[in-house]
Tab-separated table of C-alpha atoms and ligand atoms in Angstrom:
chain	number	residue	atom	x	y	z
A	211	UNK	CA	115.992	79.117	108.818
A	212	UNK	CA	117.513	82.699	106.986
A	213	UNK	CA	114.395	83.226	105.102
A	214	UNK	CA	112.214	86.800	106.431
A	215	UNK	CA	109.308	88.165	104.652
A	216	UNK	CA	109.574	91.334	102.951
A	217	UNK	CA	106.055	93.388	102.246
A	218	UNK	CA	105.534	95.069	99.020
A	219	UNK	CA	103.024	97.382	97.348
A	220	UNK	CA	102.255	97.103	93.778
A	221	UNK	CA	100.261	99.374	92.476
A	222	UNK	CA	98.260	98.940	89.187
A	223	UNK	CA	96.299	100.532	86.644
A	224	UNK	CA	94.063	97.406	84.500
A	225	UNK	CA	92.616	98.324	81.135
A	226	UNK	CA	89.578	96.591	79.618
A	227	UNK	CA	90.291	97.605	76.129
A	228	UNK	CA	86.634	96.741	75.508
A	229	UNK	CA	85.012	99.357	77.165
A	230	UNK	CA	87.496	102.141	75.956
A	231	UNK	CA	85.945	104.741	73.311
A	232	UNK	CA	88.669	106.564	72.565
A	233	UNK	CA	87.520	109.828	73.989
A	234	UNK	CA	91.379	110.645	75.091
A	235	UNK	CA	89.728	112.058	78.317
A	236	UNK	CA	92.554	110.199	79.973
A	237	UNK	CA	95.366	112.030	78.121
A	238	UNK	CA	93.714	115.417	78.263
A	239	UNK	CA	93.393	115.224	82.221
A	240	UNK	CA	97.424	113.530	82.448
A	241	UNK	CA	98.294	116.968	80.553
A	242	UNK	CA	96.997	119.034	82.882
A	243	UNK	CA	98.501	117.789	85.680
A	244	UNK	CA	101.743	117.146	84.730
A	245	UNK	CA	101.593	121.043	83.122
A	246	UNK	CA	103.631	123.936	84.844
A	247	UNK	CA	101.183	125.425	86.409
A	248	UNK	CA	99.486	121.982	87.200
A	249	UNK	CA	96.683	122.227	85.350
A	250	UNK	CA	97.501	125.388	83.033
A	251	UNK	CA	97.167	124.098	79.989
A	252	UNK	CA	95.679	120.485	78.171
A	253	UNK	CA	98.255	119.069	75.062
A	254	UNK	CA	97.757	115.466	74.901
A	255	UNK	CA	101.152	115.252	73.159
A	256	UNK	CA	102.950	115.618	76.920
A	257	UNK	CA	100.599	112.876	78.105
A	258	UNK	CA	101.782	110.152	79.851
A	259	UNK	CA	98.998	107.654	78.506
A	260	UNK	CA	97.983	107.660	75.052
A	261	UNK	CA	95.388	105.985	72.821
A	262	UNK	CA	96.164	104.041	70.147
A	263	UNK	CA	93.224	105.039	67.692
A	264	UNK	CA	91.649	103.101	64.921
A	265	UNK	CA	88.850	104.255	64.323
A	266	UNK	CA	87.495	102.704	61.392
A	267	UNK	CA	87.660	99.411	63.080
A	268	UNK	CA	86.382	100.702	65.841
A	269	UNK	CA	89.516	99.758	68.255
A	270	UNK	CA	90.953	101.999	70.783
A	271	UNK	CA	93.944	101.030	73.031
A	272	UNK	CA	95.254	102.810	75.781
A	273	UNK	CA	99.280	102.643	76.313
A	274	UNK	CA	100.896	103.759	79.499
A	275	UNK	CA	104.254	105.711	78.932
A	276	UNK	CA	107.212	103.720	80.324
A	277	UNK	CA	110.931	103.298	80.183
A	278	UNK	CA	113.192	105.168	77.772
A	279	UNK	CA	114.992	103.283	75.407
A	280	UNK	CA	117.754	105.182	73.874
A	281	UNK	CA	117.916	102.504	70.499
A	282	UNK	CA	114.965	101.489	68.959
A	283	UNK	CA	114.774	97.213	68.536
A	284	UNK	CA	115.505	95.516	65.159
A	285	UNK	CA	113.544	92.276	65.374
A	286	UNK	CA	109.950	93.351	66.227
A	287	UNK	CA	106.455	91.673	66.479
A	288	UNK	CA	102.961	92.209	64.591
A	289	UNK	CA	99.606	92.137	66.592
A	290	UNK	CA	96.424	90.406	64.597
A	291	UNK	CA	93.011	92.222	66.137
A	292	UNK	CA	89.641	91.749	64.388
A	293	UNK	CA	91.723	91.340	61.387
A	294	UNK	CA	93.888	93.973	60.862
A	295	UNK	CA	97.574	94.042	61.685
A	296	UNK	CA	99.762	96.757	64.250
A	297	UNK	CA	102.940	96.998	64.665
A	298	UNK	CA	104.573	96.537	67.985
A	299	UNK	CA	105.798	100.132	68.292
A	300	UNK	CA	101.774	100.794	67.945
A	301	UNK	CA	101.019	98.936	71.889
A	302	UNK	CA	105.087	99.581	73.278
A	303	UNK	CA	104.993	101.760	76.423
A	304	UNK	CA	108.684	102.841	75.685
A	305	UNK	CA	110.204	106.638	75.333
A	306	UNK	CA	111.996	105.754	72.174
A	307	UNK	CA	113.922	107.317	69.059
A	308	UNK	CA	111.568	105.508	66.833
A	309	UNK	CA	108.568	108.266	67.215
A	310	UNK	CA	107.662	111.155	69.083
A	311	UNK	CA	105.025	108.806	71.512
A	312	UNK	CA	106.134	109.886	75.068
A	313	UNK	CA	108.858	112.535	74.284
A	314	UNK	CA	107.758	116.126	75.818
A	315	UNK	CA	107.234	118.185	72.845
A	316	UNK	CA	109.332	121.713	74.430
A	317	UNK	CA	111.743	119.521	76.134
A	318	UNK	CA	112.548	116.316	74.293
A	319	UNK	CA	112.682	114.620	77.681
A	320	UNK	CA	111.126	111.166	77.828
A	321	UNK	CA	108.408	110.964	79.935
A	322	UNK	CA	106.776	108.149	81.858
A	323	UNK	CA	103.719	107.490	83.770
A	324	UNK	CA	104.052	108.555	87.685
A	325	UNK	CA	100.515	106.753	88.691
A	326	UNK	CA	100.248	110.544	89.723
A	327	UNK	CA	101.850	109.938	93.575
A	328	UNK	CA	103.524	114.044	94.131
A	329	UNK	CA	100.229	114.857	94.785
A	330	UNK	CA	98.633	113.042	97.384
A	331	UNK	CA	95.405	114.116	97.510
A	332	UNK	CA	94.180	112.465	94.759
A	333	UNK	CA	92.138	108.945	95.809
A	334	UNK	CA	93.934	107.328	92.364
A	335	UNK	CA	95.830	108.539	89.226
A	336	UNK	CA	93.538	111.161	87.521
A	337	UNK	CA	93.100	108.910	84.270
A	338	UNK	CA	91.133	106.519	85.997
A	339	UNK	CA	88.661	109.192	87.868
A	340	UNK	CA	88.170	110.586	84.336
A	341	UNK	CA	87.538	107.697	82.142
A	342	UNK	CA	83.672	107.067	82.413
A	343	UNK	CA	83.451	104.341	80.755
A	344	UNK	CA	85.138	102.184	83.585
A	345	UNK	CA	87.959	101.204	80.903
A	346	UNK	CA	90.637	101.966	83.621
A	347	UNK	CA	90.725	100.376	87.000
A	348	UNK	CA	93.585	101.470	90.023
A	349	UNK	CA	94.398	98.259	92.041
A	350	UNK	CA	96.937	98.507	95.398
A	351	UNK	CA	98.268	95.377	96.086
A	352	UNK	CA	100.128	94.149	99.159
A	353	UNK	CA	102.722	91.301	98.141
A	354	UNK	CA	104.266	89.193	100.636
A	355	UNK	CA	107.967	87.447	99.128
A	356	UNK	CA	109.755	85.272	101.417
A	357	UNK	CA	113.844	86.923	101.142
A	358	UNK	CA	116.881	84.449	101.586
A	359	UNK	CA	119.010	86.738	103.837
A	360	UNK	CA	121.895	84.563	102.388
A	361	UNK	CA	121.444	84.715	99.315
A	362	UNK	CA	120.482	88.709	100.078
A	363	UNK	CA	123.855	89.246	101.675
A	364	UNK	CA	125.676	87.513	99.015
A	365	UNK	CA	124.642	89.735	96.260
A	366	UNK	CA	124.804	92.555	98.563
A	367	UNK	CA	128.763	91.490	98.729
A	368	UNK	CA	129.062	91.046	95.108
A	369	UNK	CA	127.387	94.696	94.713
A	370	UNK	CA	130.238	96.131	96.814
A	371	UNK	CA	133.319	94.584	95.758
A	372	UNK	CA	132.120	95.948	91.978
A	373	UNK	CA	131.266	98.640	93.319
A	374	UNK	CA	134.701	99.469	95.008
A	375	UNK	CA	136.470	98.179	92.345
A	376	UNK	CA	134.861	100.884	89.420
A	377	UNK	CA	135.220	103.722	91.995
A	378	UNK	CA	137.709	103.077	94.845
A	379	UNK	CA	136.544	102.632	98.634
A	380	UNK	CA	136.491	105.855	99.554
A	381	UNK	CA	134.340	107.156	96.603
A	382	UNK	CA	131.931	104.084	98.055
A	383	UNK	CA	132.091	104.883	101.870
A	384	UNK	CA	131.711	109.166	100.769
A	385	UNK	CA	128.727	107.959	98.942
A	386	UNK	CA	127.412	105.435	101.513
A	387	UNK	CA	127.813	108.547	104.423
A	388	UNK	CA	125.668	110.725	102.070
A	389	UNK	CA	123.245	108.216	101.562
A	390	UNK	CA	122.778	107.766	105.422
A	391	UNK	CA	122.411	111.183	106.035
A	392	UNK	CA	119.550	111.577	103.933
A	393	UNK	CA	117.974	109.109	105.556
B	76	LIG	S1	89.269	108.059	79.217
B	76	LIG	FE1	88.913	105.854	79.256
B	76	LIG	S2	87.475	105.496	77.589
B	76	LIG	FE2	88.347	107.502	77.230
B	76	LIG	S3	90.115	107.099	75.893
B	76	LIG	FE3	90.883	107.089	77.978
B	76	LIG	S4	90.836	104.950	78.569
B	76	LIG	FE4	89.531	105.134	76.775
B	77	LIG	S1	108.624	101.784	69.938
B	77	LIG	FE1	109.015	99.979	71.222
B	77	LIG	S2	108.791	98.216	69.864
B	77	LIG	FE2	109.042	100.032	68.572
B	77	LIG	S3	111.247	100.149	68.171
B	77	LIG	FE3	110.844	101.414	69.974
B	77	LIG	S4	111.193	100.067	71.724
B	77	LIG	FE4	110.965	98.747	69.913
B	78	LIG	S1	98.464	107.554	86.241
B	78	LIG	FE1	98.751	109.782	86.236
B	78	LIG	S2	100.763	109.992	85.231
B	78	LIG	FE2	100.044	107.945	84.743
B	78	LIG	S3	98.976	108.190	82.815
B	78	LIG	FE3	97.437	108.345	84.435
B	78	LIG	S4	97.236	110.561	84.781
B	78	LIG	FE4	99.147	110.211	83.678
């Protein structure tokens, strides 16, 4: 039997839309700690969480900041809530040309959420000890995924020989060296 189990921890941020009141305390307090000095200064447009706000309808929506994406998409969906229509782009989590959602004003660097880990003193990401309402709820999971070793060792091969093959097997070995040192 070549199948191990490999341990994982996934760590999650759940959002009960229903209890959010748009009060942006989240993306006030993500501001200030991502800001040089941490907490120096409060823009919500370097946030890495952001609330989509309708306020006539009463609907607010927090969005995590994600990947970049460096095109925006062509074929794109429409949400239907309570009614009234949003775009896609309104709930997408990506960095992309399309808007100026998660793109750091000064910088123009995408930016994405960190769940706040370089600083670990902090119990959970900062958004969820700020949002009163309970909208936002930090979950640690531990997952358990049984690995083929084969099938591992395989793709491990397949890795290499492209990997050779686009930069030569000394570029791979310098790099693997380097890698190993850091360790
Ligand atoms: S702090 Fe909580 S309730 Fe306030 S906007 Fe953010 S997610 Fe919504
Ligand atoms: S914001 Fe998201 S959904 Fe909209 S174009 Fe960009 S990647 Fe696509
Ligand atoms: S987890 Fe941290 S980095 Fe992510 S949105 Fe919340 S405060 Fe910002």
């Amino acid at each position: 039997m070549n199948a191990v189990v490999a341990t994982k921890t996934v760590k999650e941020i759940s959002i009960d839309v229903a209890k959010c009141t748009g009060c942006r305390a989240c993306e006030m307090a993500c501001s200030a700690f991502h800001a040089r000095p941490r907490y120096g200064s409060i823009n919500p447009a370097r946030s890495r969480i952001r609330v989509v706000t309708d306020e006539i309808n009463d609907e607010y929506v927090p969005v995590y900041a994600g990947y970049l994406t460096r095109k925006e998409c062509h074929g794109r969906h429409f949400y239907h809530l309570n009614g009234k229509q949003y775009s896609e782009c309104s709930f997408c989590r990506a960095a992309c040309p399309s808007r100026d959602y998660f793109i750091e004003p000064d910088s123009h660097l995408p930016l994405k959420c960190d769940m706040c880990e370089d600083e670990p003193a902090l119990a959970e990401p900062l958004c969820v000890t700020v949002c009163q309402p309970g909208c936002l709820t930090y979950e640690v999971r531990r997952l358990e995924t049984p690995v083929d070793q084969v099938q591992e060792s395989e793709s491990m091969e397949r890795g290499l020989e492209s990997l050779v093959k686009e930069h030569g097997i000394e570029a791979v070995i310098d790099q693997v060296k380097r890698l190993a040192k850091g360790r």
